[in-house]
CSV table of C-alpha atoms and ligand atoms in Angstrom, one decimal:
chain,number,residue,atom,x,y,z
W,1,MET,CA,-85.5,42.2,36.3
W,2,SER,CA,-88.7,45.3,36.5
W,3,LYS,CA,-88.2,48.8,37.1
W,4,GLN,CA,-87.3,50.1,39.9
W,5,LEU,CA,-89.4,52.7,40.8
W,6,VAL,CA,-90.5,55.1,44.0
W,7,ALA,CA,-93.8,57.1,43.8
W,8,GLY,CA,-94.2,60.6,44.1
W,9,ILE,CA,-97.3,61.6,46.5
W,10,ASP,CA,-97.9,65.5,46.5
W,11,ILE,CA,-101.0,66.3,49.8
W,12,GLY,CA,-102.6,70.2,48.4
W,13,GLY,CA,-105.9,71.6,50.0
W,14,THR,CA,-107.2,71.3,46.5
W,15,ASN,CA,-105.7,68.7,45.3
W,16,SER,CA,-103.4,64.9,45.3
W,17,VAL,CA,-101.0,64.6,42.8
W,18,PHE,CA,-99.1,61.4,42.8
W,19,GLY,CA,-97.1,59.1,39.8
W,20,LEU,CA,-94.4,56.7,39.5
W,21,VAL,CA,-91.0,58.3,39.0
W,22,ASP,CA,-87.5,56.3,37.7
W,23,ARG,CA,-84.3,57.5,39.0
W,24,LYS,CA,-83.8,59.8,35.8
W,25,GLY,CA,-86.7,62.0,36.8
W,26,ASN,CA,-88.8,60.1,34.8
W,27,CYS,CA,-92.3,60.1,35.8
W,28,ILE,CA,-93.4,56.9,34.3
W,29,ALA,CA,-97.3,57.5,35.8
W,30,LYS,CA,-99.9,59.8,37.8
W,31,GLY,CA,-102.7,60.8,38.3
W,32,SER,CA,-104.2,63.4,41.6
W,33,ILE,CA,-108.1,63.2,43.5
W,34,PRO,CA,-109.9,66.2,44.9
W,35,THR,CA,-108.1,66.8,48.6
W,36,ALA,CA,-111.9,68.2,49.8
W,37,GLN,CA,-114.0,66.4,48.9
W,38,LEU,CA,-112.7,63.0,50.7
W,39,LYS,CA,-113.9,63.4,54.8
W,40,THR,CA,-110.7,61.0,56.6
W,41,ALA,CA,-107.0,61.4,56.6
W,42,GLU,CA,-107.5,57.4,56.0
W,43,SER,CA,-110.0,57.7,53.3
W,44,LEU,CA,-107.4,59.8,51.0
W,45,VAL,CA,-104.5,57.0,51.9
W,46,LYS,CA,-107.0,54.2,50.8
W,47,GLU,CA,-107.6,56.2,47.4
W,48,ILE,CA,-104.0,57.2,46.3
W,49,SER,CA,-102.5,53.5,47.5
W,50,ARG,CA,-104.8,52.2,45.3
W,51,ALA,CA,-104.2,54.6,43.0
W,52,ILE,CA,-100.6,54.1,43.1
W,53,LYS,CA,-100.6,50.0,43.6
W,54,GLY,CA,-102.9,50.2,40.1
W,55,PHE,CA,-100.1,52.0,38.1
W,56,SER,CA,-97.2,49.5,39.8
W,57,GLU,CA,-97.9,46.0,37.5
W,58,GLY,CA,-94.8,44.9,35.8
W,59,TYR,CA,-92.5,47.5,38.3
W,60,GLU,CA,-90.4,47.3,41.0
W,61,VAL,CA,-92.0,50.1,43.6
W,62,LEU,CA,-88.9,50.9,45.8
W,63,GLY,CA,-90.6,53.7,47.8
W,64,ALA,CA,-93.2,56.3,48.4
W,65,GLY,CA,-92.6,60.0,49.3
W,66,ILE,CA,-95.2,62.8,50.3
W,67,GLY,CA,-95.3,66.0,50.1
W,68,ALA,CA,-97.6,68.1,52.4
W,69,PRO,CA,-98.5,71.4,54.3
W,70,SER,CA,-97.3,71.5,57.9
W,71,ALA,CA,-95.5,68.0,57.3
W,72,ASN,CA,-92.4,67.0,60.1
W,73,TYR,CA,-89.7,64.7,59.1
W,74,HIS,CA,-89.2,63.3,61.3
W,75,ASN,CA,-91.9,61.3,63.2
W,76,GLY,CA,-94.3,61.6,59.5
W,77,SER,CA,-96.8,63.9,60.9
W,78,ILE,CA,-98.9,66.5,60.0
W,79,GLU,CA,-99.4,68.7,62.1
W,80,HIS,CA,-102.1,71.4,62.2
W,81,ALA,CA,-102.3,72.5,59.0
W,82,ALA,CA,-104.0,75.1,57.9
W,83,ASN,CA,-105.2,75.0,54.3
W,84,LEU,CA,-105.7,70.9,55.1
W,85,GLN,CA,-109.5,70.1,56.4
W,86,TRP,CA,-107.9,66.8,58.4
W,87,LYS,CA,-106.8,69.3,62.5
W,88,GLY,CA,-104.3,68.5,64.7
W,89,ILE,CA,-101.5,65.2,64.6
W,90,VAL,CA,-102.0,63.1,61.2
W,91,PRO,CA,-99.5,60.5,61.2
W,92,LEU,CA,-99.9,60.9,57.6
W,93,ALA,CA,-96.3,57.9,56.5
W,94,ARG,CA,-97.2,55.6,59.4
W,95,MET,CA,-100.6,55.3,57.3
W,96,PHE,CA,-99.2,55.4,54.0
W,97,GLN,CA,-96.8,52.4,54.8
W,98,ARG,CA,-99.3,50.6,56.7
W,99,MET,CA,-101.3,50.3,53.3
W,100,MET,CA,-98.3,50.2,50.9
W,101,LYS,CA,-96.0,48.3,52.9
W,102,ILE,CA,-93.4,50.0,51.5
W,103,PRO,CA,-90.4,52.9,52.9
W,104,VAL,CA,-92.5,56.1,53.7
W,105,VAL,CA,-91.0,59.0,54.3
W,106,LEU,CA,-92.6,63.0,55.1
W,107,THR,CA,-91.4,66.1,54.4
W,108,ASN,CA,-92.4,69.3,53.3
W,109,ASP,CA,-93.8,70.5,50.0
W,110,ALA,CA,-91.0,73.1,50.1
W,111,ASN,CA,-88.9,71.0,51.8
W,112,ALA,CA,-89.5,68.3,49.0
W,113,GLY,CA,-89.2,70.9,46.2
W,114,ALA,CA,-85.8,71.7,47.8
W,115,LEU,CA,-84.8,68.0,46.9
W,116,GLY,CA,-86.4,68.0,43.3
W,117,GLU,CA,-83.4,70.7,42.3
W,118,MET,CA,-80.8,68.9,43.7
W,119,ILE,CA,-81.8,65.3,41.8
W,120,PHE,CA,-83.4,66.4,39.6
W,121,GLY,CA,-83.5,69.8,38.9
W,122,GLY,CA,-80.4,72.9,38.8
W,123,ALA,CA,-78.8,71.9,41.7
W,124,LYS,CA,-77.4,68.2,40.7
W,125,ASN,CA,-73.8,69.8,41.4
W,126,MET,CA,-74.3,71.6,44.3
W,127,LYS,CA,-74.7,70.8,47.9
W,128,ASP,CA,-75.1,74.3,50.0
W,129,PHE,CA,-78.2,76.2,48.4
W,130,ILE,CA,-82.1,77.4,49.3
W,131,PHE,CA,-85.2,76.7,47.3
W,132,ILE,CA,-87.8,78.9,48.2
W,133,THR,CA,-91.2,78.8,45.7
W,134,LEU,CA,-93.6,81.4,44.8
W,135,GLY,CA,-97.5,80.2,45.2
W,136,THR,CA,-100.2,80.8,47.4
W,137,GLY,CA,-97.6,81.4,49.6
W,138,LEU,CA,-93.8,82.0,49.9
W,139,GLY,CA,-92.4,78.4,51.3
W,140,SER,CA,-88.6,77.6,51.5
W,141,GLY,CA,-86.3,74.7,51.7
W,142,ILE,CA,-82.2,75.4,52.8
W,143,VAL,CA,-79.8,73.1,52.0
W,144,VAL,CA,-76.5,73.2,53.6
W,145,ASP,CA,-74.1,69.6,53.0
W,146,GLY,CA,-76.1,67.9,50.6
W,147,ARG,CA,-78.8,67.5,53.4
W,148,VAL,CA,-82.0,69.6,54.1
W,149,VAL,CA,-82.7,71.4,57.4
W,150,TYR,CA,-85.5,71.0,59.2
W,151,GLY,CA,-84.4,71.3,62.8
W,152,HIS,CA,-84.5,70.4,66.2
W,153,ASP,CA,-88.6,70.0,65.6
W,154,GLY,CA,-89.2,69.4,62.2
W,155,PHE,CA,-90.3,73.1,60.4
W,156,ALA,CA,-86.2,74.9,59.8
W,157,GLY,CA,-86.6,77.1,56.5
W,158,GLU,CA,-90.0,78.7,57.0
W,159,ILE,CA,-88.2,82.1,55.3
W,160,GLY,CA,-92.2,82.6,54.5
W,161,HIS,CA,-92.2,83.8,57.6
W,162,THR,CA,-89.2,85.9,59.1
W,163,CYS,CA,-90.1,89.7,59.0
W,164,ALA,CA,-89.3,91.6,56.1
W,165,ILE,CA,-91.3,94.8,57.3
W,166,PRO,CA,-92.0,96.0,61.1
W,167,GLY,CA,-95.7,96.2,61.3
W,168,GLY,CA,-96.3,95.6,58.1
W,169,ARG,CA,-99.0,93.2,56.7
W,170,ALA,CA,-101.0,91.3,58.6
W,171,CYS,CA,-100.1,87.5,57.6
W,172,GLY,CA,-102.1,84.4,58.2
W,173,CYS,CA,-100.0,83.4,61.0
W,174,GLY,CA,-101.1,85.9,63.1
W,175,ARG,CA,-97.9,88.1,63.0
W,176,LYS,CA,-96.8,91.4,61.3
W,177,GLY,CA,-94.7,91.5,58.3
W,178,CYS,CA,-93.8,88.7,57.1
W,179,LEU,CA,-92.1,88.0,54.1
W,180,GLU,CA,-94.7,85.6,52.2
W,181,THR,CA,-97.3,88.8,52.5
W,182,TYR,CA,-95.0,90.8,49.9
W,183,VAL,CA,-93.4,88.1,47.9
W,184,SER,CA,-96.5,85.5,46.7
W,185,ALA,CA,-98.5,85.6,44.5
W,186,THR,CA,-100.7,86.7,47.5
W,187,GLY,CA,-98.6,89.8,48.2
W,188,ILE,CA,-98.5,91.0,45.1
W,189,LYS,CA,-101.9,90.8,44.5
W,190,ARG,CA,-102.5,92.8,48.1
W,191,THR,CA,-99.6,95.3,46.9
W,192,ILE,CA,-101.3,96.2,43.1
W,193,ASN,CA,-105.5,96.7,45.6
W,194,GLU,CA,-103.1,98.8,48.2
W,195,TRP,CA,-101.9,101.0,45.6
W,196,ILE,CA,-105.5,101.3,43.3
W,197,GLU,CA,-106.5,102.2,46.7
W,198,ALA,CA,-104.7,104.9,47.1
W,199,GLY,CA,-105.2,106.8,44.0
W,200,LYS,CA,-102.2,105.1,41.7
W,201,THR,CA,-103.8,105.4,38.1
W,202,THR,CA,-103.4,101.9,36.7
W,203,SER,CA,-105.2,99.6,33.7
W,204,LEU,CA,-105.2,97.0,37.0
W,205,ALA,CA,-107.7,99.6,38.2
W,206,LYS,CA,-110.0,98.5,36.0
W,207,PHE,CA,-110.8,95.4,37.9
W,208,PRO,CA,-112.6,94.3,40.2
W,209,ALA,CA,-110.1,93.7,43.3
W,210,LYS,CA,-110.9,90.0,43.4
W,211,ASP,CA,-110.2,89.5,40.3
W,212,ILE,CA,-106.8,90.7,40.2
W,213,SER,CA,-104.2,88.0,39.9
W,214,ALA,CA,-100.1,87.2,39.6
W,215,GLU,CA,-100.6,86.3,35.9
W,216,ARG,CA,-103.0,89.7,35.1
W,217,ILE,CA,-100.5,91.9,36.9
W,218,TYR,CA,-97.5,90.1,34.5
W,219,ASN,CA,-99.4,90.6,31.8
W,220,GLU,CA,-100.3,93.7,32.3
W,221,ALA,CA,-96.8,94.6,32.8
W,222,LEU,CA,-95.8,93.1,29.8
W,223,ASN,CA,-97.8,95.8,27.7
W,224,GLY,CA,-96.7,98.6,29.5
W,225,ASP,CA,-97.6,99.3,32.7
W,226,GLN,CA,-95.7,101.5,35.1
W,227,VAL,CA,-98.1,100.2,38.5
W,228,ALA,CA,-97.9,96.7,37.5
W,229,ARG,CA,-94.0,97.0,36.9
W,230,GLU,CA,-93.2,99.3,40.0
W,231,ALA,CA,-95.3,96.3,41.6
W,232,PHE,CA,-92.4,93.8,40.8
W,233,GLU,CA,-89.7,96.5,41.7
W,234,PHE,CA,-90.4,96.7,45.0
W,235,THR,CA,-92.0,92.6,45.3
W,236,GLY,CA,-88.3,92.1,43.5
W,237,GLU,CA,-86.4,94.4,46.2
W,238,ILE,CA,-88.1,92.9,49.5
W,239,LEU,CA,-87.1,89.2,48.4
W,240,GLY,CA,-84.0,90.7,47.5
W,241,ARG,CA,-82.8,92.5,50.7
W,242,VAL,CA,-84.9,89.7,53.5
W,243,LEU,CA,-82.3,86.7,50.9
W,244,ALA,CA,-79.5,88.6,51.4
W,245,ASP,CA,-79.8,88.0,55.3
W,246,SER,CA,-80.3,84.7,54.6
W,247,VAL,CA,-76.9,84.0,53.0
W,248,ALA,CA,-75.6,85.3,56.5
W,249,TYR,CA,-76.8,81.7,57.9
W,250,THR,CA,-76.2,79.4,55.6
W,251,SER,CA,-73.2,80.8,52.9
W,252,PRO,CA,-75.0,79.1,49.6
W,253,GLU,CA,-74.1,78.2,46.4
W,254,ALA,CA,-77.1,79.7,45.0
W,255,ILE,CA,-80.6,80.5,45.7
W,256,PHE,CA,-83.7,78.9,43.2
W,257,LEU,CA,-86.8,80.6,42.8
W,258,PHE,CA,-89.4,78.4,41.9
W,259,GLY,CA,-93.7,79.2,41.2
W,260,GLY,CA,-95.4,82.0,39.1
W,261,LEU,CA,-93.9,84.4,39.9
W,262,ALA,CA,-91.0,83.4,39.2
W,263,ASN,CA,-92.0,82.8,35.6
W,264,ALA,CA,-92.4,86.4,35.9
W,265,GLY,CA,-88.4,86.1,34.5
W,266,ASP,CA,-86.2,89.8,34.5
W,267,LEU,CA,-89.5,91.0,35.8
W,268,ILE,CA,-88.6,89.7,38.6
W,269,PHE,CA,-85.0,88.6,38.7
W,270,LYS,CA,-83.6,91.9,37.8
W,271,PRO,CA,-84.8,93.7,41.5
W,272,THR,CA,-84.3,90.5,43.3
W,273,ILE,CA,-80.4,89.9,42.1
W,274,GLU,CA,-80.2,94.0,42.2
W,275,HIS,CA,-81.7,94.1,45.9
W,276,PHE,CA,-79.3,91.4,46.5
W,277,GLU,CA,-76.6,92.1,45.5
W,278,ALA,CA,-76.7,95.8,47.6
W,279,ASN,CA,-77.8,94.5,50.4
W,280,LEU,CA,-74.9,91.3,50.3
W,281,LEU,CA,-72.0,91.4,53.3
W,282,ARG,CA,-69.5,92.4,51.2
W,283,LEU,CA,-67.3,88.6,51.5
W,284,TYR,CA,-70.3,87.0,50.5
W,285,GLN,CA,-71.5,90.1,46.6
W,286,GLY,CA,-70.3,88.2,43.4
W,287,LYS,CA,-70.3,84.4,44.7
W,288,VAL,CA,-74.4,84.1,45.0
W,289,LYS,CA,-76.0,82.3,41.8
W,290,ILE,CA,-80.5,83.8,42.3
W,291,LEU,CA,-81.8,80.7,39.7
W,292,GLN,CA,-84.4,80.3,38.2
W,293,SER,CA,-85.7,76.6,39.5
W,294,GLY,CA,-84.4,73.6,37.1
W,295,LEU,CA,-87.9,71.6,38.4
W,296,PHE,CA,-90.7,71.5,35.2
W,297,GLU,CA,-93.9,73.0,36.7
W,298,ASN,CA,-95.6,70.0,35.6
W,299,ASN,CA,-95.1,67.3,37.8
W,300,ALA,CA,-92.3,69.4,39.8
W,301,ALA,CA,-94.4,68.4,42.9
W,302,ILE,CA,-94.0,64.8,41.9
W,303,LEU,CA,-90.9,65.0,41.5
W,304,GLY,CA,-90.0,66.4,44.5
W,305,ALA,CA,-91.3,63.8,46.4
W,306,ALA,CA,-89.9,61.0,44.2
W,307,ALA,CA,-87.1,62.8,45.1
W,308,LEU,CA,-87.8,62.9,48.7
W,309,ILE,CA,-87.5,58.8,49.3
W,310,TRP,CA,-84.7,58.2,46.4
W,311,ASP,CA,-82.8,60.0,48.7
W,312,GLU,CA,-84.1,58.7,51.9
W,313,LEU,CA,-83.4,55.2,50.4
W,314,GLU,CA,-80.0,56.2,49.1
W,315,LYS,CA,-79.3,56.9,52.5
W,316,ARG,CA,-80.0,54.6,53.7
W,317,LYS,CA,-78.0,52.1,51.6
W,318,GLN,CA,-74.9,54.3,53.0
W,319,HIS,CA,-75.2,53.9,56.3
W,320,ASN,CA,-75.6,50.0,56.4
Z,1,ZN,ZN1,-96.4,84.8,58.9
């Protein structure tokens, strides 16, 4: 009998990555395609399906999981994705299913990340946790009783667009003060740029605003730049405070932080945990861990999408 694998596909605004993954989370083969160069969703589906077929020889591929922005698990469609060039509603799961002739499920990238954490990462023995991804924006996946919470329309878990500071920074969603305008790679850059404009003295002031990346802020903080350190402090304070509120909804065992900013170690974890504990309702205090993700950054997007389909296939088996 040939080895059983699934395909994990992550659709991104710039690149789409995909691979074959076994039940233990080993990525057997992987590839990538520049999403933006393909004019239509059809051509992307075709290219990726063909590449996966090429990897599949000698294996049994049981299904495919897809992580994508603005993706709806319920209907398998991407809906009005802001950073993809395809407009409107794209029934991506059905398109892949037709091409690959295997079960296909779709969810947004943060939900896929949460499932990756549960199946392959640090949440292996947990049933209730929150997964936060800190990239260009802030994505989140909420798991309750071993299942991702989708909500009635499929879009539950947008902690990045809960209000952190009423009337605060303008957000891409059209509202003001959203968490992700402060807590994300973009958010910490905005913080530093605002502070430089306000006249704070920092070694970062010598760079043009557009060249100040989260990584550069991190490096300057390590070099002892006080303002860079304060920017992490400020970011962690806001994150900790909002996470303390989100605990009230689902009482998670842990909250996992994934992505660029989460790699800043104590610089981000210390203020986050401090302000998290300080703002928690007393009955939750000392009971909720804030942890770094156990997913390896390299293959995390593929693993998340693969976890989605492994989880789906196992649920379907239990039902039958
Ligand atoms: Zn927003």
